[in-house]
């Protein structure tokens, strides 16, 4: 039962199995995100100009600009400089001027300086020391075309109509 099989059998043939090659989908350039990360225990001196998201875990001594992106100052992150972006999230410390459409200061966030914003949220525990300026909300443009008023046609007065007929 568990012994060797003494009956003659054909030798096993080596079969080569080829797995289909992994095909990588190439992501269109528009979908790729440009992220900048300053990791913890890193001190960066200079200005940062980015097009995508910026994550600060370490220290930045300089200005940060991301006109279309989001800048996140993480819990132990520190920025000594000015920040300009579309959305700013502070959970670390910022010493400088901040200009953004939306500013969120989280529980561990500290902003010491001036800020200019359209929308502001400061969570319980968040600290803001400085000057604040609220920007007016930008008017939303719609794709509705205004109709022009109907042109006014000068009609002769009723007395003038009767004279014309005679």
mmCIF file of C-alpha atoms in Angstrom:
data_model
loop_
_atom_site.group_PDB
_atom_site.id
_atom_site.type_symbol
_atom_site.label_atom_id
_atom_site.label_comp_id
_atom_site.label_asym_id
_atom_site.label_seq_id
_atom_site.Cartn_x
_atom_site.Cartn_y
_atom_site.Cartn_z
ATOM 1 C CA UNK A 1 0.000 0.000 0.000
ATOM 2 C CA UNK A 2 2.740 2.444 0.926
ATOM 3 C CA UNK A 3 5.498 0.616 -0.800
ATOM 4 C CA UNK A 4 7.213 1.380 -4.074
ATOM 5 C CA UNK A 5 5.193 1.051 -7.170
ATOM 6 C CA UNK A 6 6.926 -1.676 -9.079
ATOM 7 C CA UNK A 7 4.877 -1.380 -12.219
ATOM 8 C CA UNK A 8 6.693 0.225 -15.120
ATOM 9 C CA UNK A 9 5.409 3.699 -15.907
ATOM 10 C CA UNK A 10 6.427 6.325 -18.342
ATOM 11 C CA UNK A 11 8.915 8.849 -17.116
ATOM 12 C CA UNK A 12 7.333 12.125 -16.136
ATOM 13 C CA UNK A 13 7.838 14.759 -18.749
ATOM 14 C CA UNK A 14 9.070 18.197 -17.820
ATOM 15 C CA UNK A 15 6.448 20.708 -18.771
ATOM 16 C CA UNK A 16 7.243 24.349 -19.044
ATOM 17 C CA UNK A 17 4.454 26.621 -18.012
ATOM 18 C CA UNK A 18 4.770 30.203 -19.054
ATOM 19 C CA UNK A 19 2.828 32.726 -17.026
ATOM 20 C CA UNK A 20 1.433 35.607 -18.986
ATOM 21 C CA UNK A 21 3.649 38.638 -18.708
ATOM 22 C CA UNK A 22 2.403 41.263 -16.329
ATOM 23 C CA UNK A 23 1.216 44.177 -18.344
ATOM 24 C CA UNK A 24 1.643 47.492 -16.589
ATOM 25 C CA UNK A 25 -1.021 50.018 -17.244
ATOM 26 C CA UNK A 26 0.573 53.280 -18.073
ATOM 27 C CA UNK A 27 -1.139 56.063 -16.226
ATOM 28 C CA UNK A 28 -1.802 59.196 -18.232
ATOM 29 C CA UNK A 29 0.389 62.105 -17.212
ATOM 30 C CA UNK A 30 -2.613 64.086 -15.975
ATOM 31 C CA UNK A 31 -3.485 61.411 -13.414
ATOM 32 C CA UNK A 32 -0.019 61.202 -11.880
ATOM 33 C CA UNK A 33 0.306 63.238 -8.707
ATOM 34 C CA UNK A 34 3.361 65.306 -7.999
ATOM 35 C CA UNK A 35 3.928 64.930 -4.266
ATOM 36 C CA UNK A 36 6.731 66.598 -2.328
ATOM 37 C CA UNK A 37 7.623 65.114 1.051
ATOM 38 C CA UNK A 38 10.009 66.556 3.644
ATOM 39 C CA UNK A 39 10.413 63.620 6.003
ATOM 40 C CA UNK A 40 10.961 63.789 9.739
ATOM 41 C CA UNK A 41 14.501 64.480 10.938
ATOM 42 C CA UNK A 42 15.126 66.482 7.730
ATOM 43 C CA UNK A 43 15.814 70.212 7.802
ATOM 44 C CA UNK A 44 15.312 71.943 4.459
ATOM 45 C CA UNK A 45 16.554 75.493 3.940
ATOM 46 C CA UNK A 46 15.233 77.294 0.874
ATOM 47 C CA UNK A 47 12.014 77.949 -1.009
ATOM 48 C CA UNK A 48 9.726 75.236 -2.367
ATOM 49 C CA UNK A 49 7.589 75.826 -5.464
ATOM 50 C CA UNK A 50 5.412 72.797 -6.189
ATOM 51 C CA UNK A 51 2.501 71.960 -8.457
ATOM 52 C CA UNK A 52 1.015 69.126 -6.413
ATOM 53 C CA UNK A 53 0.693 68.199 -2.770
ATOM 54 C CA UNK A 54 3.380 69.039 -0.207
ATOM 55 C CA UNK A 55 3.749 67.049 3.031
ATOM 56 C CA UNK A 56 6.000 68.477 5.761
ATOM 57 C CA UNK A 57 7.054 66.031 8.488
ATOM 58 C CA UNK A 58 10.394 67.739 9.202
ATOM 59 C CA UNK A 59 11.527 71.385 9.158
ATOM 60 C CA UNK A 60 11.391 73.923 6.339
ATOM 61 C CA UNK A 61 13.139 77.280 6.698
ATOM 62 C CA UNK A 62 11.837 79.148 3.671
ATOM 63 C CA UNK A 63 8.680 79.876 1.706
ATOM 64 C CA UNK A 64 6.373 77.222 0.234
ATOM 65 C CA UNK A 65 4.165 77.828 -2.791
ATOM 66 C CA UNK A 66 1.750 75.384 -4.382
ATOM 67 C CA UNK A 67 -0.786 77.404 -6.331
ATOM 68 C CA UNK A 68 -3.050 74.521 -7.310
ATOM 69 C CA UNK A 69 -2.252 72.049 -4.559
ATOM 70 C CA UNK A 70 -2.549 71.147 -0.934
ATOM 71 C CA UNK A 71 0.083 71.755 1.727
ATOM 72 C CA UNK A 72 -0.042 69.631 4.882
ATOM 73 C CA UNK A 73 2.106 70.428 7.895
ATOM 74 C CA UNK A 74 2.089 67.164 9.827
ATOM 75 C CA UNK A 75 2.130 66.750 13.630
ATOM 76 C CA UNK A 76 5.859 67.351 14.246
ATOM 77 C CA UNK A 77 6.391 69.471 11.138
ATOM 78 C CA UNK A 78 7.719 73.036 11.365
ATOM 79 C CA UNK A 79 7.668 75.800 8.765
ATOM 80 C CA UNK A 80 9.550 79.056 9.305
ATOM 81 C CA UNK A 81 8.339 81.063 6.311
ATOM 82 C CA UNK A 82 5.365 82.085 4.210
ATOM 83 C CA UNK A 83 2.906 79.642 2.643
ATOM 84 C CA UNK A 84 0.731 80.210 -0.445
ATOM 85 C CA UNK A 85 -1.583 77.463 -1.675
ATOM 86 C CA UNK A 86 -5.152 76.451 -2.504
ATOM 87 C CA UNK A 87 -5.683 74.381 0.671
ATOM 88 C CA UNK A 88 -3.581 74.448 3.854
ATOM 89 C CA UNK A 89 -3.800 71.894 6.650
ATOM 90 C CA UNK A 90 -1.765 72.591 9.800
ATOM 91 C CA UNK A 91 -1.222 69.893 12.428
ATOM 92 C CA UNK A 92 2.310 71.079 13.257
ATOM 93 C CA UNK A 93 3.773 74.588 13.666
ATOM 94 C CA UNK A 94 3.888 77.450 11.173
ATOM 95 C CA UNK A 95 5.640 80.744 11.902
ATOM 96 C CA UNK A 96 4.898 83.118 9.029
ATOM 97 C CA UNK A 97 2.204 84.417 6.710
ATOM 98 C CA UNK A 98 -0.280 82.034 5.123
ATOM 99 C CA UNK A 99 -2.498 82.778 2.128
ATOM 100 C CA UNK A 100 -4.952 80.097 1.064
ATOM 101 C CA UNK A 101 -8.522 79.514 -0.074
ATOM 102 C CA UNK A 102 -9.034 77.076 2.794
ATOM 103 C CA UNK A 103 -7.089 76.875 6.058
ATOM 104 C CA UNK A 104 -7.629 74.071 8.593
ATOM 105 C CA UNK A 105 -5.805 74.137 11.931
ATOM 106 C CA UNK A 106 -6.012 70.714 13.584
ATOM 107 C CA UNK A 107 -5.780 69.761 17.279
ATOM 108 C CA UNK A 108 -1.972 69.972 17.415
ATOM 109 C CA UNK A 109 -1.675 72.827 14.929
ATOM 110 C CA UNK A 110 -0.117 76.204 15.761
ATOM 111 C CA UNK A 111 -0.122 79.176 13.403
ATOM 112 C CA UNK A 112 1.869 82.159 14.609
ATOM 113 C CA UNK A 113 1.638 84.999 12.087
ATOM 114 C CA UNK A 114 -0.851 86.389 9.599
ATOM 115 C CA UNK A 115 -3.343 84.519 7.476
ATOM 116 C CA UNK A 116 -5.522 85.389 4.517
ATOM 117 C CA UNK A 117 -8.299 82.908 3.716
ATOM 118 C CA UNK A 118 -11.727 82.289 2.206
ATOM 119 C CA UNK A 119 -12.698 79.413 4.535
ATOM 120 C CA UNK A 120 -11.238 78.776 8.003
ATOM 121 C CA UNK A 121 -11.612 75.915 10.491
ATOM 122 C CA UNK A 122 -9.806 75.708 13.826
ATOM 123 C CA UNK A 123 -10.390 72.496 15.751
ATOM 124 C CA UNK A 124 -10.445 72.300 19.529
ATOM 125 C CA UNK A 125 -6.833 72.469 20.693
ATOM 126 C CA UNK A 126 -5.635 74.333 17.581
ATOM 127 C CA UNK A 127 -3.838 77.642 18.207
ATOM 128 C CA UNK A 128 -3.790 80.803 16.115
ATOM 129 C CA UNK A 129 -1.781 83.859 17.189
ATOM 130 C CA UNK A 130 -1.692 86.807 14.826
ATOM 131 C CA UNK A 131 -3.715 88.711 12.267
ATOM 132 C CA UNK A 132 -6.477 87.251 10.094
ATOM 133 C CA UNK A 133 -7.954 88.655 6.876
ATOM 134 C CA UNK A 134 -10.973 87.011 5.292
ATOM 135 C CA UNK A 135 -10.954 87.186 1.484
ATOM 136 C CA UNK A 136 -14.306 87.566 -0.284
ATOM 137 C CA UNK A 137 -15.496 84.351 -1.902
ATOM 138 C CA UNK A 138 -14.839 84.325 -5.618
ATOM 139 C CA UNK A 139 -17.983 84.601 -7.695
ATOM 140 C CA UNK A 140 -18.812 81.346 -9.364
ATOM 141 C CA UNK A 141 -19.104 81.634 -13.107
ATOM 142 C CA UNK A 142 -21.893 79.724 -14.745
ATOM 143 C CA UNK A 143 -22.387 78.702 -18.316
ATOM 144 C CA UNK A 144 -25.740 80.457 -18.543
ATOM 145 C CA UNK A 145 -25.945 83.119 -21.192
ATOM 146 C CA UNK A 146 -28.139 86.090 -20.336
ATOM 147 C CA UNK A 147 -30.806 86.826 -22.908
ATOM 148 C CA UNK A 148 -30.867 90.312 -24.340
ATOM 149 C CA UNK A 149 -34.125 92.202 -23.841
ATOM 150 C CA UNK A 150 -36.431 92.387 -26.840
ATOM 151 C CA UNK A 151 -35.765 95.544 -28.819
ATOM 152 C CA UNK A 152 -38.408 98.234 -28.456
ATOM 153 C CA UNK A 153 -40.043 99.231 -31.746
ATOM 154 C CA UNK A 154 -41.453 102.741 -31.872
ATOM 155 C CA UNK A 155 -45.054 102.461 -33.008
ATOM 156 C CA UNK A 156 -46.959 105.526 -34.044
ATOM 157 C CA UNK A 157 -49.540 106.813 -31.576
ATOM 158 C CA UNK A 158 -53.210 105.869 -32.311
ATOM 159 C CA UNK A 159 -54.004 109.433 -33.463
ATOM 160 C CA UNK A 160 -51.179 109.301 -35.983
ATOM 161 C CA UNK A 161 -52.411 105.947 -37.355
ATOM 162 C CA UNK A 162 -55.840 107.360 -38.161
ATOM 163 C CA UNK A 163 -54.332 110.356 -39.984
ATOM 164 C CA UNK A 164 -52.195 108.081 -42.096
ATOM 165 C CA UNK A 165 -55.243 106.169 -43.303
ATOM 166 C CA UNK A 166 -57.120 109.244 -44.526
#
